[in-house]
Amino acid sequence: MQIGRREFLKAGGVALAAGSAVAAGPATAQAPAPQRAFEANDWARVRAQFGLKSDRVDMSAMLIAAHPKAVREAIARHRDALDETPIEYLEQNNRRLQNVARERVGRYFGALATDVALTDSTTMGAGLVYNGLKLRPGQEVLTTDRDYYVTHEALRLASMRNGASVRRIRLPDPAKAGAGGLAQAVVREIKPNTRVVALTWVLSSTGLKMPIPAISHEIARLNAGRAEADRIILAVDGVHGFGNQDVGLPVLGCDLFFAGCHKWIFGPRGTGVVIGTKAGWDALAPTIPTFLASDAYSDWISGTPATDCTGARLTPGGFKAFEHVWALSDAFVIHDWVGRKQVADRTAELADQLKTGLAAMPHVTLATPRSRDLSAGIVSFEVAGMTPAQTVAKLREWKILGSVAPYARPLVRLTPSIRNTPDEVDFALKAVRAMA
């Protein structure tokens, strides 16, 4: 082992167990951003950060993302160190590097590091949130008919234990209702016994972007007249806006937000977050024992375990792919360089180009709203005379990678991201046009 690595290990952070006392060193987890400021013609440099095969057009970032260069290198760096001195590197770095990741997520999304919990996926976040809600028999959770299996199933499983009911409402046609109509369709269904409103920011079926800020504003108004124990909690599956929208938690206004980081954030596979406000944490109880909370072990030993929930206490403990967890902060190297607004604008421009081209084809039915107010990066559609699975298979023949939305009404999904180019969007449109 080289002296530089040895000295780095000696200067490491806090140990895995809460009682360990290793001095914290400098937070060196995140690689430096490129030196030159991002410019409008730098999208080719963005694409070069990814190791994607050049003979394919990959428009499947909404499922699983390729790691950019900074993330690949961070994972390799941590993996190599773990393989060289597993217990030493773990003890010296685990809590410190998790906290670096929490701080970086919070800085990106406008939240305190202490209000960020680390998970492995959107699905785990949904399970931790909905299973952990302190609900009483007679209270209800309000959700919609458009939400994904993970939300519906997590709520069903939770209701079997806590006695609360789950009510799904039917959303109106967004083309007719607009953002205001969608918000009112949710708010007017809130009843005195509604304790939780469970929504999705961007639906993975049609790509509809729900007007979460408008809904949270109305919920705040309703909460002004409610007792704290009956306060309406707004919980949001935010995975398909997290990383492609220029919006943070303060603007969204929800109490609990959960998302995977291995999609639009381009983070390490198997990473995710739950981000909460004080009202959100007060409404939750942890489900899985944590190793991250600094007092978890001492509370256990003293026989006085904590009863409140925090970002650290909601973070599941256990042994995992630590090199991926620790590399989460490096996912933001590319976001820092490009800028959150430019990422959002580029994603919208590519999606607009794709939607405009698809809408002009007589044999295509576009399911995603054209308006940027009601959509993000997911573009969903159908091709006449073909099932979505057949369309996706035909696109694969052109080496264009899309997916099928796994809903009662399946749809074809293409999801251009900052890894893609206008030429690639044109190529995808050419392939769909050839299916007429």
JSON list of C-alpha atoms in Angstrom, two decimals, residues 97-255:
[
{"chain": "A", "resi": 97, "resn": "LEU", "atom": "CA", "xyz": [-18.95, 9.50, 3.92]},
{"chain": "A", "resi": 98, "resn": "GLN", "atom": "CA", "xyz": [-22.65, 8.83, 4.42]},
{"chain": "A", "resi": 99, "resn": "ASN", "atom": "CA", "xyz": [-22.95, 12.24, 6.05]},
{"chain": "A", "resi": 100, "resn": "VAL", "atom": "CA", "xyz": [-21.02, 13.83, 3.18]},
{"chain": "A", "resi": 101, "resn": "ALA", "atom": "CA", "xyz": [-23.58, 12.29, 0.80]},
{"chain": "A", "resi": 102, "resn": "ARG", "atom": "CA", "xyz": [-26.48, 13.55, 2.94]},
{"chain": "A", "resi": 103, "resn": "GLU", "atom": "CA", "xyz": [-25.06, 17.05, 2.95]},
{"chain": "A", "resi": 104, "resn": "ARG", "atom": "CA", "xyz": [-24.58, 16.97, -0.82]},
{"chain": "A", "resi": 105, "resn": "VAL", "atom": "CA", "xyz": [-28.14, 15.75, -1.46]},
{"chain": "A", "resi": 106, "resn": "GLY", "atom": "CA", "xyz": [-29.51, 18.41, 0.87]},
{"chain": "A", "resi": 107, "resn": "ARG", "atom": "CA", "xyz": [-27.50, 21.17, -0.79]},
{"chain": "A", "resi": 108, "resn": "TYR", "atom": "CA", "xyz": [-28.79, 20.13, -4.21]},
{"chain": "A", "resi": 109, "resn": "PHE", "atom": "CA", "xyz": [-32.43, 19.93, -3.10]},
{"chain": "A", "resi": 110, "resn": "GLY", "atom": "CA", "xyz": [-32.63, 22.76, -0.59]},
{"chain": "A", "resi": 111, "resn": "ALA", "atom": "CA", "xyz": [-32.75, 20.72, 2.60]},
{"chain": "A", "resi": 112, "resn": "LEU", "atom": "CA", "xyz": [-30.60, 20.27, 5.68]},
{"chain": "A", "resi": 113, "resn": "ALA", "atom": "CA", "xyz": [-28.28, 17.28, 5.70]},
{"chain": "A", "resi": 114, "resn": "THR", "atom": "CA", "xyz": [-29.95, 16.12, 8.92]},
{"chain": "A", "resi": 115, "resn": "ASP", "atom": "CA", "xyz": [-33.26, 15.92, 7.03]},
{"chain": "A", "resi": 116, "resn": "VAL", "atom": "CA", "xyz": [-31.89, 13.42, 4.48]},
{"chain": "A", "resi": 117, "resn": "ALA", "atom": "CA", "xyz": [-32.12, 9.66, 4.95]},
{"chain": "A", "resi": 118, "resn": "LEU", "atom": "CA", "xyz": [-30.18, 7.29, 2.69]},
{"chain": "A", "resi": 119, "resn": "THR", "atom": "CA", "xyz": [-31.97, 4.29, 1.15]},
{"chain": "A", "resi": 120, "resn": "ASP", "atom": "CA", "xyz": [-31.36, 1.95, -1.77]},
{"chain": "A", "resi": 121, "resn": "SER", "atom": "CA", "xyz": [-34.26, 2.92, -4.08]},
{"chain": "A", "resi": 122, "resn": "THR", "atom": "CA", "xyz": [-37.58, 4.65, -4.54]},
{"chain": "A", "resi": 123, "resn": "THR", "atom": "CA", "xyz": [-39.27, 1.41, -3.53]},
{"chain": "A", "resi": 124, "resn": "MET", "atom": "CA", "xyz": [-37.44, 1.25, -0.20]},
{"chain": "A", "resi": 125, "resn": "GLY", "atom": "CA", "xyz": [-38.26, 4.91, 0.39]},
{"chain": "A", "resi": 126, "resn": "ALA", "atom": "CA", "xyz": [-41.95, 4.26, -0.21]},
{"chain": "A", "resi": 127, "resn": "GLY", "atom": "CA", "xyz": [-41.86, 1.30, 2.15]},
{"chain": "A", "resi": 128, "resn": "LEU", "atom": "CA", "xyz": [-40.08, 3.23, 4.90]},
{"chain": "A", "resi": 129, "resn": "VAL", "atom": "CA", "xyz": [-42.41, 6.22, 4.59]},
{"chain": "A", "resi": 130, "resn": "TYR", "atom": "CA", "xyz": [-45.77, 4.51, 4.29]},
{"chain": "A", "resi": 131, "resn": "ASN", "atom": "CA", "xyz": [-44.99, 1.71, 6.74]},
{"chain": "A", "resi": 132, "resn": "GLY", "atom": "CA", "xyz": [-43.60, 4.24, 9.21]},
{"chain": "A", "resi": 133, "resn": "LEU", "atom": "CA", "xyz": [-46.54, 6.67, 9.21]},
{"chain": "A", "resi": 134, "resn": "LYS", "atom": "CA", "xyz": [-48.21, 6.98, 12.60]},
{"chain": "A", "resi": 135, "resn": "LEU", "atom": "CA", "xyz": [-51.81, 6.49, 11.53]},
{"chain": "A", "resi": 136, "resn": "ARG", "atom": "CA", "xyz": [-54.83, 5.76, 13.69]},
{"chain": "A", "resi": 137, "resn": "PRO", "atom": "CA", "xyz": [-57.79, 3.54, 12.78]},
{"chain": "A", "resi": 138, "resn": "GLY", "atom": "CA", "xyz": [-60.34, 5.76, 11.10]},
{"chain": "A", "resi": 139, "resn": "GLN", "atom": "CA", "xyz": [-57.77, 7.98, 9.44]},
{"chain": "A", "resi": 140, "resn": "GLU", "atom": "CA", "xyz": [-57.22, 7.67, 5.70]},
{"chain": "A", "resi": 141, "resn": "VAL", "atom": "CA", "xyz": [-54.55, 8.04, 3.06]},
{"chain": "A", "resi": 142, "resn": "LEU", "atom": "CA", "xyz": [-55.65, 9.74, -0.14]},
{"chain": "A", "resi": 143, "resn": "THR", "atom": "CA", "xyz": [-53.95, 8.78, -3.41]},
{"chain": "A", "resi": 144, "resn": "THR", "atom": "CA", "xyz": [-54.88, 8.62, -7.10]},
{"chain": "A", "resi": 145, "resn": "ASP", "atom": "CA", "xyz": [-55.69, 5.99, -9.69]},
{"chain": "A", "resi": 146, "resn": "ARG", "atom": "CA", "xyz": [-52.63, 7.07, -11.71]},
{"chain": "A", "resi": 147, "resn": "ASP", "atom": "CA", "xyz": [-49.99, 6.31, -9.09]},
{"chain": "A", "resi": 148, "resn": "TYR", "atom": "CA", "xyz": [-47.55, 3.44, -9.55]},
{"chain": "A", "resi": 149, "resn": "TYR", "atom": "CA", "xyz": [-47.68, -0.08, -8.14]},
{"chain": "A", "resi": 150, "resn": "VAL", "atom": "CA", "xyz": [-45.06, 0.76, -5.49]},
{"chain": "A", "resi": 151, "resn": "THR", "atom": "CA", "xyz": [-47.21, 3.51, -3.95]},
{"chain": "A", "resi": 152, "resn": "HIS", "atom": "CA", "xyz": [-50.41, 1.49, -4.08]},
{"chain": "A", "resi": 153, "resn": "GLU", "atom": "CA", "xyz": [-48.81, -1.66, -2.70]},
{"chain": "A", "resi": 154, "resn": "ALA", "atom": "CA", "xyz": [-46.83, 0.08, 0.04]},
{"chain": "A", "resi": 155, "resn": "LEU", "atom": "CA", "xyz": [-50.04, 1.78, 1.18]},
{"chain": "A", "resi": 156, "resn": "ARG", "atom": "CA", "xyz": [-52.01, -1.46, 1.08]},
{"chain": "A", "resi": 157, "resn": "LEU", "atom": "CA", "xyz": [-49.42, -3.31, 3.14]},
{"chain": "A", "resi": 158, "resn": "ALA", "atom": "CA", "xyz": [-49.25, -0.46, 5.66]},
{"chain": "A", "resi": 159, "resn": "SER", "atom": "CA", "xyz": [-53.04, -0.29, 6.00]},
{"chain": "A", "resi": 160, "resn": "MET", "atom": "CA", "xyz": [-53.12, -3.98, 6.94]},
{"chain": "A", "resi": 161, "resn": "ARG", "atom": "CA", "xyz": [-51.09, -3.09, 10.03]},
{"chain": "A", "resi": 162, "resn": "ASN", "atom": "CA", "xyz": [-52.27, 0.33, 11.12]},
{"chain": "A", "resi": 163, "resn": "GLY", "atom": "CA", "xyz": [-55.98, 0.09, 10.41]},
{"chain": "A", "resi": 164, "resn": "ALA", "atom": "CA", "xyz": [-56.08, 3.22, 8.28]},
{"chain": "A", "resi": 165, "resn": "SER", "atom": "CA", "xyz": [-57.96, 3.18, 4.99]},
{"chain": "A", "resi": 166, "resn": "VAL", "atom": "CA", "xyz": [-56.61, 4.01, 1.54]},
{"chain": "A", "resi": 167, "resn": "ARG", "atom": "CA", "xyz": [-58.80, 5.86, -0.95]},
{"chain": "A", "resi": 168, "resn": "ARG", "atom": "CA", "xyz": [-57.91, 6.28, -4.61]},
{"chain": "A", "resi": 169, "resn": "ILE", "atom": "CA", "xyz": [-59.44, 9.12, -6.55]},
{"chain": "A", "resi": 170, "resn": "ARG", "atom": "CA", "xyz": [-59.75, 9.42, -10.29]},
{"chain": "A", "resi": 171, "resn": "LEU", "atom": "CA", "xyz": [-57.77, 12.25, -11.86]},
{"chain": "A", "resi": 172, "resn": "PRO", "atom": "CA", "xyz": [-59.33, 14.27, -14.68]},
{"chain": "A", "resi": 173, "resn": "ASP", "atom": "CA", "xyz": [-57.91, 14.51, -18.17]},
{"chain": "A", "resi": 174, "resn": "PRO", "atom": "CA", "xyz": [-54.91, 16.85, -17.75]},
{"chain": "A", "resi": 175, "resn": "ALA", "atom": "CA", "xyz": [-55.41, 18.29, -21.24]},
{"chain": "A", "resi": 176, "resn": "LYS", "atom": "CA", "xyz": [-58.84, 19.57, -20.16]},
{"chain": "A", "resi": 177, "resn": "ALA", "atom": "CA", "xyz": [-58.21, 20.25, -16.48]},
{"chain": "A", "resi": 178, "resn": "GLY", "atom": "CA", "xyz": [-54.78, 21.89, -16.67]},
{"chain": "A", "resi": 179, "resn": "ALA", "atom": "CA", "xyz": [-52.53, 22.26, -13.64]},
{"chain": "A", "resi": 180, "resn": "GLY", "atom": "CA", "xyz": [-55.17, 24.17, -11.68]},
{"chain": "A", "resi": 181, "resn": "GLY", "atom": "CA", "xyz": [-57.84, 21.56, -12.34]},
{"chain": "A", "resi": 182, "resn": "LEU", "atom": "CA", "xyz": [-55.53, 18.72, -11.32]},
{"chain": "A", "resi": 183, "resn": "ALA", "atom": "CA", "xyz": [-54.65, 20.47, -8.06]},
{"chain": "A", "resi": 184, "resn": "GLN", "atom": "CA", "xyz": [-58.28, 21.11, -7.22]},
{"chain": "A", "resi": 185, "resn": "ALA", "atom": "CA", "xyz": [-59.23, 17.53, -8.11]},
{"chain": "A", "resi": 186, "resn": "VAL", "atom": "CA", "xyz": [-56.93, 16.37, -5.30]},
{"chain": "A", "resi": 187, "resn": "VAL", "atom": "CA", "xyz": [-57.64, 19.10, -2.75]},
{"chain": "A", "resi": 188, "resn": "ARG", "atom": "CA", "xyz": [-61.42, 18.89, -2.94]},
{"chain": "A", "resi": 189, "resn": "GLU", "atom": "CA", "xyz": [-61.24, 15.18, -2.06]},
{"chain": "A", "resi": 190, "resn": "ILE", "atom": "CA", "xyz": [-59.50, 15.85, 1.26]},
{"chain": "A", "resi": 191, "resn": "LYS", "atom": "CA", "xyz": [-61.82, 15.00, 4.16]},
{"chain": "A", "resi": 192, "resn": "PRO", "atom": "CA", "xyz": [-61.61, 15.66, 7.92]},
{"chain": "A", "resi": 193, "resn": "ASN", "atom": "CA", "xyz": [-60.14, 12.17, 8.45]},
{"chain": "A", "resi": 194, "resn": "THR", "atom": "CA", "xyz": [-57.56, 12.49, 5.64]},
{"chain": "A", "resi": 195, "resn": "ARG", "atom": "CA", "xyz": [-54.19, 12.30, 7.37]},
{"chain": "A", "resi": 196, "resn": "VAL", "atom": "CA", "xyz": [-51.91, 11.67, 4.37]},
{"chain": "A", "resi": 197, "resn": "VAL", "atom": "CA", "xyz": [-52.00, 12.66, 0.71]},
{"chain": "A", "resi": 198, "resn": "ALA", "atom": "CA", "xyz": [-49.72, 10.29, -1.24]},
{"chain": "A", "resi": 199, "resn": "LEU", "atom": "CA", "xyz": [-48.83, 11.51, -4.72]},
{"chain": "A", "resi": 200, "resn": "THR", "atom": "CA", "xyz": [-46.27, 11.10, -7.48]},
{"chain": "A", "resi": 201, "resn": "TRP", "atom": "CA", "xyz": [-44.46, 14.13, -8.87]},
{"chain": "A", "resi": 202, "resn": "VAL", "atom": "CA", "xyz": [-43.98, 12.78, -12.43]},
{"chain": "A", "resi": 203, "resn": "LEU", "atom": "CA", "xyz": [-46.03, 9.72, -13.35]},
{"chain": "A", "resi": 204, "resn": "SER", "atom": "CA", "xyz": [-44.03, 6.92, -14.93]},
{"chain": "A", "resi": 205, "resn": "SER", "atom": "CA", "xyz": [-46.99, 5.91, -17.09]},
{"chain": "A", "resi": 206, "resn": "THR", "atom": "CA", "xyz": [-47.92, 9.00, -19.10]},
{"chain": "A", "resi": 207, "resn": "GLY", "atom": "CA", "xyz": [-45.16, 11.34, -17.95]},
{"chain": "A", "resi": 208, "resn": "LEU", "atom": "CA", "xyz": [-47.72, 13.72, -16.42]},
{"chain": "A", "resi": 209, "resn": "LYS", "atom": "CA", "xyz": [-46.10, 16.13, -13.95]},
{"chain": "A", "resi": 210, "resn": "MET", "atom": "CA", "xyz": [-48.44, 16.77, -11.06]},
{"chain": "A", "resi": 211, "resn": "PRO", "atom": "CA", "xyz": [-48.72, 20.38, -9.76]},
{"chain": "A", "resi": 212, "resn": "ILE", "atom": "CA", "xyz": [-47.24, 19.50, -6.37]},
{"chain": "A", "resi": 213, "resn": "PRO", "atom": "CA", "xyz": [-46.43, 23.12, -5.35]},
{"chain": "A", "resi": 214, "resn": "ALA", "atom": "CA", "xyz": [-50.04, 24.19, -5.93]},
{"chain": "A", "resi": 215, "resn": "ILE", "atom": "CA", "xyz": [-51.35, 21.18, -4.01]},
{"chain": "A", "resi": 216, "resn": "SER", "atom": "CA", "xyz": [-48.97, 21.75, -1.10]},
{"chain": "A", "resi": 217, "resn": "HIS", "atom": "CA", "xyz": [-50.05, 25.40, -0.95]},
{"chain": "A", "resi": 218, "resn": "GLU", "atom": "CA", "xyz": [-53.70, 24.38, -0.59]},
{"chain": "A", "resi": 219, "resn": "ILE", "atom": "CA", "xyz": [-52.84, 21.72, 1.99]},
{"chain": "A", "resi": 220, "resn": "ALA", "atom": "CA", "xyz": [-51.00, 24.34, 4.06]},
{"chain": "A", "resi": 221, "resn": "ARG", "atom": "CA", "xyz": [-54.16, 26.44, 4.02]},
{"chain": "A", "resi": 222, "resn": "LEU", "atom": "CA", "xyz": [-56.24, 23.50, 5.23]},
{"chain": "A", "resi": 223, "resn": "ASN", "atom": "CA", "xyz": [-53.70, 22.64, 7.92]},
{"chain": "A", "resi": 224, "resn": "ALA", "atom": "CA", "xyz": [-54.05, 26.08, 9.45]},
{"chain": "A", "resi": 225, "resn": "GLY", "atom": "CA", "xyz": [-57.35, 24.95, 10.92]},
{"chain": "A", "resi": 226, "resn": "ARG", "atom": "CA", "xyz": [-56.30, 21.49, 12.06]},
{"chain": "A", "resi": 227, "resn": "ALA", "atom": "CA", "xyz": [-54.87, 20.08, 15.26]},
{"chain": "A", "resi": 228, "resn": "GLU", "atom": "CA", "xyz": [-51.26, 18.89, 14.97]},
{"chain": "A", "resi": 229, "resn": "ALA", "atom": "CA", "xyz": [-52.28, 15.23, 15.34]},
{"chain": "A", "resi": 230, "resn": "ASP", "atom": "CA", "xyz": [-54.65, 15.62, 12.38]},
{"chain": "A", "resi": 231, "resn": "ARG", "atom": "CA", "xyz": [-52.31, 17.67, 10.21]},
{"chain": "A", "resi": 232, "resn": "ILE", "atom": "CA", "xyz": [-52.37, 16.59, 6.55]},
{"chain": "A", "resi": 233, "resn": "ILE", "atom": "CA", "xyz": [-49.01, 15.11, 5.54]},
{"chain": "A", "resi": 234, "resn": "LEU", "atom": "CA", "xyz": [-48.09, 15.37, 1.86]},
{"chain": "A", "resi": 235, "resn": "ALA", "atom": "CA", "xyz": [-45.82, 12.51, 0.77]},
{"chain": "A", "resi": 236, "resn": "VAL", "atom": "CA", "xyz": [-44.37, 12.48, -2.74]},
{"chain": "A", "resi": 237, "resn": "ASP", "atom": "CA", "xyz": [-42.67, 9.87, -4.90]},
{"chain": "A", "resi": 238, "resn": "GLY", "atom": "CA", "xyz": [-40.36, 12.28, -6.67]},
{"chain": "A", "resi": 239, "resn": "VAL", "atom": "CA", "xyz": [-37.99, 10.04, -8.59]},
{"chain": "A", "resi": 240, "resn": "HIS", "atom": "CA", "xyz": [-38.83, 11.23, -12.11]},
{"chain": "A", "resi": 241, "resn": "GLY", "atom": "CA", "xyz": [-38.41, 14.90, -11.28]},
{"chain": "A", "resi": 242, "resn": "PHE", "atom": "CA", "xyz": [-35.39, 14.49, -9.00]},
{"chain": "A", "resi": 243, "resn": "GLY", "atom": "CA", "xyz": [-32.46, 15.32, -11.26]},
{"chain": "A", "resi": 244, "resn": "ASN", "atom": "CA", "xyz": [-34.28, 16.91, -14.21]},
{"chain": "A", "resi": 245, "resn": "GLN", "atom": "CA", "xyz": [-36.34, 19.74, -12.69]},
{"chain": "A", "resi": 246, "resn": "ASP", "atom": "CA", "xyz": [-35.11, 23.09, -11.38]},
{"chain": "A", "resi": 247, "resn": "VAL", "atom": "CA", "xyz": [-37.18, 22.72, -8.21]},
{"chain": "A", "resi": 248, "resn": "GLY", "atom": "CA", "xyz": [-36.21, 21.89, -4.65]},
{"chain": "A", "resi": 249, "resn": "LEU", "atom": "CA", "xyz": [-38.03, 20.87, -1.49]},
{"chain": "A", "resi": 250, "resn": "PRO", "atom": "CA", "xyz": [-38.96, 24.42, -0.38]},
{"chain": "A", "resi": 251, "resn": "VAL", "atom": "CA", "xyz": [-40.87, 25.02, -3.63]},
{"chain": "A", "resi": 252, "resn": "LEU", "atom": "CA", "xyz": [-42.44, 21.57, -3.77]},
{"chain": "A", "resi": 253, "resn": "GLY", "atom": "CA", "xyz": [-43.69, 22.07, -0.24]},
{"chain": "A", "resi": 254, "resn": "CYS", "atom": "CA", "xyz": [-44.20, 18.40, 0.60]},
{"chain": "A", "resi": 255, "resn": "ASP", "atom": "CA", "xyz": [-43.49, 16.93, 4.04]}
]
